[in-house]
Coordinates of C-alpha atoms in Angstrom, one line a residue:
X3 CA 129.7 153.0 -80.6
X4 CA 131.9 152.2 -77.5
X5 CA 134.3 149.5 -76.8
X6 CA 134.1 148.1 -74.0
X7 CA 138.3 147.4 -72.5
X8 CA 140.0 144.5 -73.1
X9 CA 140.3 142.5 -70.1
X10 CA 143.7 141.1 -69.2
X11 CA 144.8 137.9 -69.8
X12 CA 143.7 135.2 -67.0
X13 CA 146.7 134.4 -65.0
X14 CA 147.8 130.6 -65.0
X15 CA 146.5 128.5 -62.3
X16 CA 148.6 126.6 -59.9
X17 CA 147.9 122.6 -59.5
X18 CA 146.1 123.4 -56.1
X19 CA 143.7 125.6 -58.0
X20 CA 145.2 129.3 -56.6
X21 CA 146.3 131.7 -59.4
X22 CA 150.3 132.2 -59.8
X23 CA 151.7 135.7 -60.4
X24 CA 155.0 137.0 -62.1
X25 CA 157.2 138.5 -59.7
X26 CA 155.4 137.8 -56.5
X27 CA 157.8 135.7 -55.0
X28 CA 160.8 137.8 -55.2
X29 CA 159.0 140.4 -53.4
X30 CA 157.6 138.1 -51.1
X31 CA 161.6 137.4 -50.3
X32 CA 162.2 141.2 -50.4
X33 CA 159.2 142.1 -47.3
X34 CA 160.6 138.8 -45.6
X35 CA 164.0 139.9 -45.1
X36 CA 164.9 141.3 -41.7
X37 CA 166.0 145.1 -41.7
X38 CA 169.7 145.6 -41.4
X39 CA 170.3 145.9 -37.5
X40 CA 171.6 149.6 -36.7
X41 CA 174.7 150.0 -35.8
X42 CA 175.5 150.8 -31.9
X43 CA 177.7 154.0 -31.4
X44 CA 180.3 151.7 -30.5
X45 CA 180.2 149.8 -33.6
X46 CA 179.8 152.9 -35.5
X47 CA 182.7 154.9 -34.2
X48 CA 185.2 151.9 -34.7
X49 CA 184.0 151.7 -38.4
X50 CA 184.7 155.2 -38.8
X51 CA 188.4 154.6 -37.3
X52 CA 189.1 151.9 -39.2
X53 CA 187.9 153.6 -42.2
X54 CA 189.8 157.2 -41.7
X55 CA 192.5 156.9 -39.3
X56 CA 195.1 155.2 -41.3
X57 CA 195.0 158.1 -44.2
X58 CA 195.0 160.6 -41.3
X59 CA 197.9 159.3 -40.3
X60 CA 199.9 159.7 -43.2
X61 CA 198.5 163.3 -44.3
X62 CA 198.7 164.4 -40.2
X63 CA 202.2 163.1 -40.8
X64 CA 202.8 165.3 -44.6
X65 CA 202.3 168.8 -42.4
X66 CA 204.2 168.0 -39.3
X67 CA 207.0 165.6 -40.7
X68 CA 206.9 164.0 -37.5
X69 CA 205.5 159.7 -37.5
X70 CA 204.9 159.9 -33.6
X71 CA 202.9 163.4 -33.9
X72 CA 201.0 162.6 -36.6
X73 CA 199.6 159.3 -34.8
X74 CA 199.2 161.4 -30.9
X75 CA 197.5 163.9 -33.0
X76 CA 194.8 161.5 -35.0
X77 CA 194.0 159.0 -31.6
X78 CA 193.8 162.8 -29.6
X79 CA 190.9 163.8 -32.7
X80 CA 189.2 160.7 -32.2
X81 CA 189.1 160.4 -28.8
X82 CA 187.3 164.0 -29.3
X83 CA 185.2 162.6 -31.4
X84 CA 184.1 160.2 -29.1
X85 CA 183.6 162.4 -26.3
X86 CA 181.3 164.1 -28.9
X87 CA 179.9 161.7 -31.0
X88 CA 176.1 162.8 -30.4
X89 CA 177.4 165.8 -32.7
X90 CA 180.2 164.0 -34.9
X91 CA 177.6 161.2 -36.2
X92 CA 174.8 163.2 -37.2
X93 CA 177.5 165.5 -39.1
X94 CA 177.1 165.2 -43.1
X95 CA 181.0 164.5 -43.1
X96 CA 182.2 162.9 -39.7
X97 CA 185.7 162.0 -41.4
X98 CA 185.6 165.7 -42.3
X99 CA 185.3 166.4 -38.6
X100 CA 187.7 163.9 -37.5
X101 CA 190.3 165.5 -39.7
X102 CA 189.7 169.4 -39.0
X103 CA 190.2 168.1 -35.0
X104 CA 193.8 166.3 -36.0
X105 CA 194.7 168.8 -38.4
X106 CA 194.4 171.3 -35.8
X107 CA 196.1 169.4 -32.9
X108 CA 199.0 168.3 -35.3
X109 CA 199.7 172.1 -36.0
X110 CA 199.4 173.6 -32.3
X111 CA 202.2 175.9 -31.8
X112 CA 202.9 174.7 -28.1
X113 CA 204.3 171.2 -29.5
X114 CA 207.6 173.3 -29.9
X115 CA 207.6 173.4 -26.1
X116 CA 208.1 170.0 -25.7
X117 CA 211.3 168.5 -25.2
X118 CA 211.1 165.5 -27.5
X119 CA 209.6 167.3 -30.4
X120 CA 212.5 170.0 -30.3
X121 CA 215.1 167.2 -31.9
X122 CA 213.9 166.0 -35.7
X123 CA 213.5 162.8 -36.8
X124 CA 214.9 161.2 -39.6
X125 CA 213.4 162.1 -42.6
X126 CA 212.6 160.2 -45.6
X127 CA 215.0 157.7 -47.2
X128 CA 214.3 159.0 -51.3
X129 CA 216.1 162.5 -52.0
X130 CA 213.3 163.3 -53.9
X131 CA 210.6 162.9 -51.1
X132 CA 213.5 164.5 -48.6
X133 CA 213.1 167.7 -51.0
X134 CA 209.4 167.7 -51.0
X135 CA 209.0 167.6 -47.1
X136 CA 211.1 170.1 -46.9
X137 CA 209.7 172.1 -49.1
X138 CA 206.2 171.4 -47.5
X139 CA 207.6 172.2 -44.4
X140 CA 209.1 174.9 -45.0
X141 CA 205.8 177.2 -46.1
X142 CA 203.2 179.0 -43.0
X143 CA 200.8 175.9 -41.6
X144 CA 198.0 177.7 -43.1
X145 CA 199.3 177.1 -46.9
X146 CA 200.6 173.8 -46.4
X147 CA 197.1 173.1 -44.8
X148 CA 195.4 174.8 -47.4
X149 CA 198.1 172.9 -50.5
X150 CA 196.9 169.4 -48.7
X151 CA 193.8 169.5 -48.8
X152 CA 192.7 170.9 -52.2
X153 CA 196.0 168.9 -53.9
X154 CA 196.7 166.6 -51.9
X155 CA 193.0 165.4 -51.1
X156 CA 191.3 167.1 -54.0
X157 CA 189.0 168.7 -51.7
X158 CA 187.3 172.2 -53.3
X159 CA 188.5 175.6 -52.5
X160 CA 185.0 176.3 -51.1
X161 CA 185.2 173.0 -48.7
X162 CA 189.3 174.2 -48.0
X163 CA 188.6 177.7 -46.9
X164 CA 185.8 176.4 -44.8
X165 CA 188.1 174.3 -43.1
X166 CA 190.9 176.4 -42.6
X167 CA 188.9 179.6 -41.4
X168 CA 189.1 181.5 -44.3
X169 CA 187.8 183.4 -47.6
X170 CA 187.7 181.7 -50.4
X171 CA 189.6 184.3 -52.0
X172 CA 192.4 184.3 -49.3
X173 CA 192.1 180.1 -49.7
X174 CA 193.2 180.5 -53.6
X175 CA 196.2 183.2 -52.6
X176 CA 197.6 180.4 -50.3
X177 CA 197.3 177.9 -53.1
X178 CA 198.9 180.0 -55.4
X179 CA 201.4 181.2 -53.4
X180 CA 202.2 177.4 -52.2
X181 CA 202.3 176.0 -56.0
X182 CA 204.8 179.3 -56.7
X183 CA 207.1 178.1 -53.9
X184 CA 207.0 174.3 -54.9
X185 CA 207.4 174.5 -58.3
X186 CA 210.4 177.1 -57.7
X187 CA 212.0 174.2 -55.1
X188 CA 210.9 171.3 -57.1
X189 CA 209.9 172.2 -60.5
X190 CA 209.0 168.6 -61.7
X191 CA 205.9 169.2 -59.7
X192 CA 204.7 172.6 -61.0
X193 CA 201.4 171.1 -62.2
X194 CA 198.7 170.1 -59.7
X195 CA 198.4 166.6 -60.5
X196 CA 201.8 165.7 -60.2
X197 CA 201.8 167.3 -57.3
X198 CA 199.1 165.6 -55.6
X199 CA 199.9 162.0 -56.8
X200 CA 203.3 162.8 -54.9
X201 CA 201.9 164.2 -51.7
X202 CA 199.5 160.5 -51.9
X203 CA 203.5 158.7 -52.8
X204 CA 205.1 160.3 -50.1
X205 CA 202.4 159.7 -47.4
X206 CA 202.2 156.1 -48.6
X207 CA 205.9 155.5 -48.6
X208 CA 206.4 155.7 -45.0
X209 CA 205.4 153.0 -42.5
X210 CA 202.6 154.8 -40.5
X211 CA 199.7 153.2 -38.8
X212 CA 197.5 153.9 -36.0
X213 CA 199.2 152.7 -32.8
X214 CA 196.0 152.2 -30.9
X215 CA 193.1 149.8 -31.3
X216 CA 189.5 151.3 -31.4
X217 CA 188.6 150.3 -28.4
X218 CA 191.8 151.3 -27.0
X219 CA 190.6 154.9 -28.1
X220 CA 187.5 154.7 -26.5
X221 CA 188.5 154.1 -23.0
X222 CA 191.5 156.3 -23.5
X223 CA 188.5 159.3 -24.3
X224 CA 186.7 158.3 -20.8
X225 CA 189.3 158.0 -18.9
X226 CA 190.1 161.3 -20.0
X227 CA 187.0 162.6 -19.7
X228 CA 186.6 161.1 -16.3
X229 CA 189.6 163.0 -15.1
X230 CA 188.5 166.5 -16.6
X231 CA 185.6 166.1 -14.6
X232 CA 187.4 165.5 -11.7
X233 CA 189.9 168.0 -12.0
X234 CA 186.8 170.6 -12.5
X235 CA 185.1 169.3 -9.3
X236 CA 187.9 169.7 -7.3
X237 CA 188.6 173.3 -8.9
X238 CA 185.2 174.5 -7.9
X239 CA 185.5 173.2 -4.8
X240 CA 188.7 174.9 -4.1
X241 CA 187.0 178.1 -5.7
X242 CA 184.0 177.7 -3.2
X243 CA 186.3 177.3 -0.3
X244 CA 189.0 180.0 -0.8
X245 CA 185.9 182.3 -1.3
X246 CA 184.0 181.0 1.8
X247 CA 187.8 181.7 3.9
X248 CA 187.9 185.3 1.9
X249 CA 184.2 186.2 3.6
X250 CA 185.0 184.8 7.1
X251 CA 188.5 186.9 7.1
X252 CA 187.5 189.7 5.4
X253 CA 186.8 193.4 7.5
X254 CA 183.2 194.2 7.0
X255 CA 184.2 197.8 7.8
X256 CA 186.1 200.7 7.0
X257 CA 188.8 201.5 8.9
X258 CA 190.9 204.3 8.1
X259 CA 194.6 204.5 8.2
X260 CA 196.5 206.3 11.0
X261 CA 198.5 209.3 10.3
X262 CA 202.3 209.3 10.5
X263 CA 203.4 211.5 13.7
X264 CA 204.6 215.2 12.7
X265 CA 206.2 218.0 14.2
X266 CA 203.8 220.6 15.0
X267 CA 205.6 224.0 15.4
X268 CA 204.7 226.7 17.4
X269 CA 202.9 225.0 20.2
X270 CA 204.5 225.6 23.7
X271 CA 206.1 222.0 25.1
X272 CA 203.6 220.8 28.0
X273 CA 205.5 220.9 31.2
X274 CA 204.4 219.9 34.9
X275 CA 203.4 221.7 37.8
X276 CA 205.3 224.8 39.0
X277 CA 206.9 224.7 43.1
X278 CA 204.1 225.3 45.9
X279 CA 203.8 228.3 47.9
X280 CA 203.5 228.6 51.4
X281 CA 200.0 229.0 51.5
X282 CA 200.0 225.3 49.4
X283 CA 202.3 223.9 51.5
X284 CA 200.7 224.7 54.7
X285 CA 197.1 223.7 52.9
X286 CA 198.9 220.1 52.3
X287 CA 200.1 219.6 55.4
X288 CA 196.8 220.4 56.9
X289 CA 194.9 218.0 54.7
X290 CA 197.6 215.4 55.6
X291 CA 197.3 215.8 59.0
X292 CA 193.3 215.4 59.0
X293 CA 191.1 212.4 59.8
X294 CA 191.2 210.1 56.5
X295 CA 188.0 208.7 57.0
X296 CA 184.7 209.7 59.3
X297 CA 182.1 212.1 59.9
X298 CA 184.5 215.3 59.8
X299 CA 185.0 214.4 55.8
X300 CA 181.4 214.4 55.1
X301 CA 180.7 217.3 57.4
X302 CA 183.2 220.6 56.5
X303 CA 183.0 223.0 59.3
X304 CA 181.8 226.3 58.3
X305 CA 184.4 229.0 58.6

């Protein structure tokens, strides 16, 4: 014998006669609510500087040891950023990007060209964050890159080498190698943890902040960009021209070079005509003595 199933409970009825359900209201609320309103790119590029550029500026700032390089290096990495941002804000880490970009500006080798960066700048007031620069500063850029961002950030050795163009092998020789010279220099800081809570100490410490606004970056990266364009117009326009003047000037045949004179030997010098004889002499003076013009020079008498 079957049972026919239960049916479920009738649902209390409202005092206008409609039927009240659990719940509906809140997600009546829920499908009423407007949709968050997407950012702009604007909006969402000065939310990714406020967010990022302050700590960039203080670990930009741990692998140069220079305040006004470290903040020229993170507004020069945004202002990339911005002439790219198609690309940086559809990247699964755009404060990853941003970093990479700084990190590699920070460490060019041509700074060392410029005059104001070849005099240092004071360093740190502590002794103890005096030594630890130093020491910082004193391994190859790619281990103190690689030593700041696995300790100092706590960012994997996968994600590390990645960044710094390497193995992941050749990533954990730098690491090693860096921890060896630290811990000989400073050996209060020979395990990893101290070490990173006083990379974040020393980086915090120092009175660093972004000197530009985020809009200030944005119309520094156009103008830029504006003037990049210009200087390529007018390059190809100078190429077209200077190639144009090369056509018209150019000989459009071969012409071969003359020989240098030499003395030929053996060849008897050219000389002039020897004296006349009589029978020349008197010929002359006949043919002097003749009509110039007239008949008699078209007609020679028969002899």
């Amino acid at each position: 014998m079957t049972q026919t199933p239960a049916c479920p409970p009738s649902l209390p009825e409202a005092e206008d006669g409609t039927e009240a359900e659990d719940g509906t209201e809140a997600e009546d609320e829920l499908e009423a609510a407007p949709p968050a309103p997407a950012l702009t790119p604007g909006q969402a590029f000065d939310a990714l500087y406020t967010f990022a550029a302050p700590a960039l500026v203080r670990q930009t700032y741990l692998l140069t040891g220079r305040r006004e390089l470290a903040r020229e290096s993170v507004e020069r990495a945004f202002q990339l950023a911005w002439q790219r941002w198609p690309e940086v804000a559809v990247d699964r880490d755009p404060a990853g990007w941003v970093r990479a970009a700084a990190y590699e500006y920070a460490m060019s080798p041509w700074h060392r060209l410029r005059l104001r960066h070849r005099t240092p700048e004071p360093p740190p007031a502590a002794l103890d964050d005096r030594r630890l620069l130093s020491v910082l500063l004193g391994l190859p850029p790619a281990y103190r890159r690689t030593v700041l961002l696995h300790d100092g950030l706590g960012i994997g050795l996968p994600e590390t080498a990645a960044e710094t163009e390497a193995s992941t092998p050749a990533a954990v020789g730098r690491l090693l190698h860096a921890r060896e010279v630290v811990a000989a220099r400073v050996p209060e800081l020979a395990d990893p943890e101290e070490l990173r809570l006083r990379l974040t100490e020393l980086g915090s410490k120092e009175s660093l902040r972004t000197a530009a606004k985020p809009v200030v970056v944005r119309s520094g990266s156009e103008r830029r960009a504006r003037r990049w364009t210009r200087a390529a117009i007018a390059f190809t326009v100078l190429l077209i021209g200077s190639t144009a003047f090369t056509l018209r000037t150019a000989p459009d045949h071969y012409e071969a070079p003359q020989a240098p004179a030499a003395t030929i030997s053996g060849v008897p010098p050219r000389s002039g005509p020897g004296p006349l004889s009589e029978e020349e002499q008197e010929l002359r003076a006949k043919l002097r003595t003749t009509f110039q013009s007239g008949p008699e020079r078209l007609r020679p008498e028969l002899r």
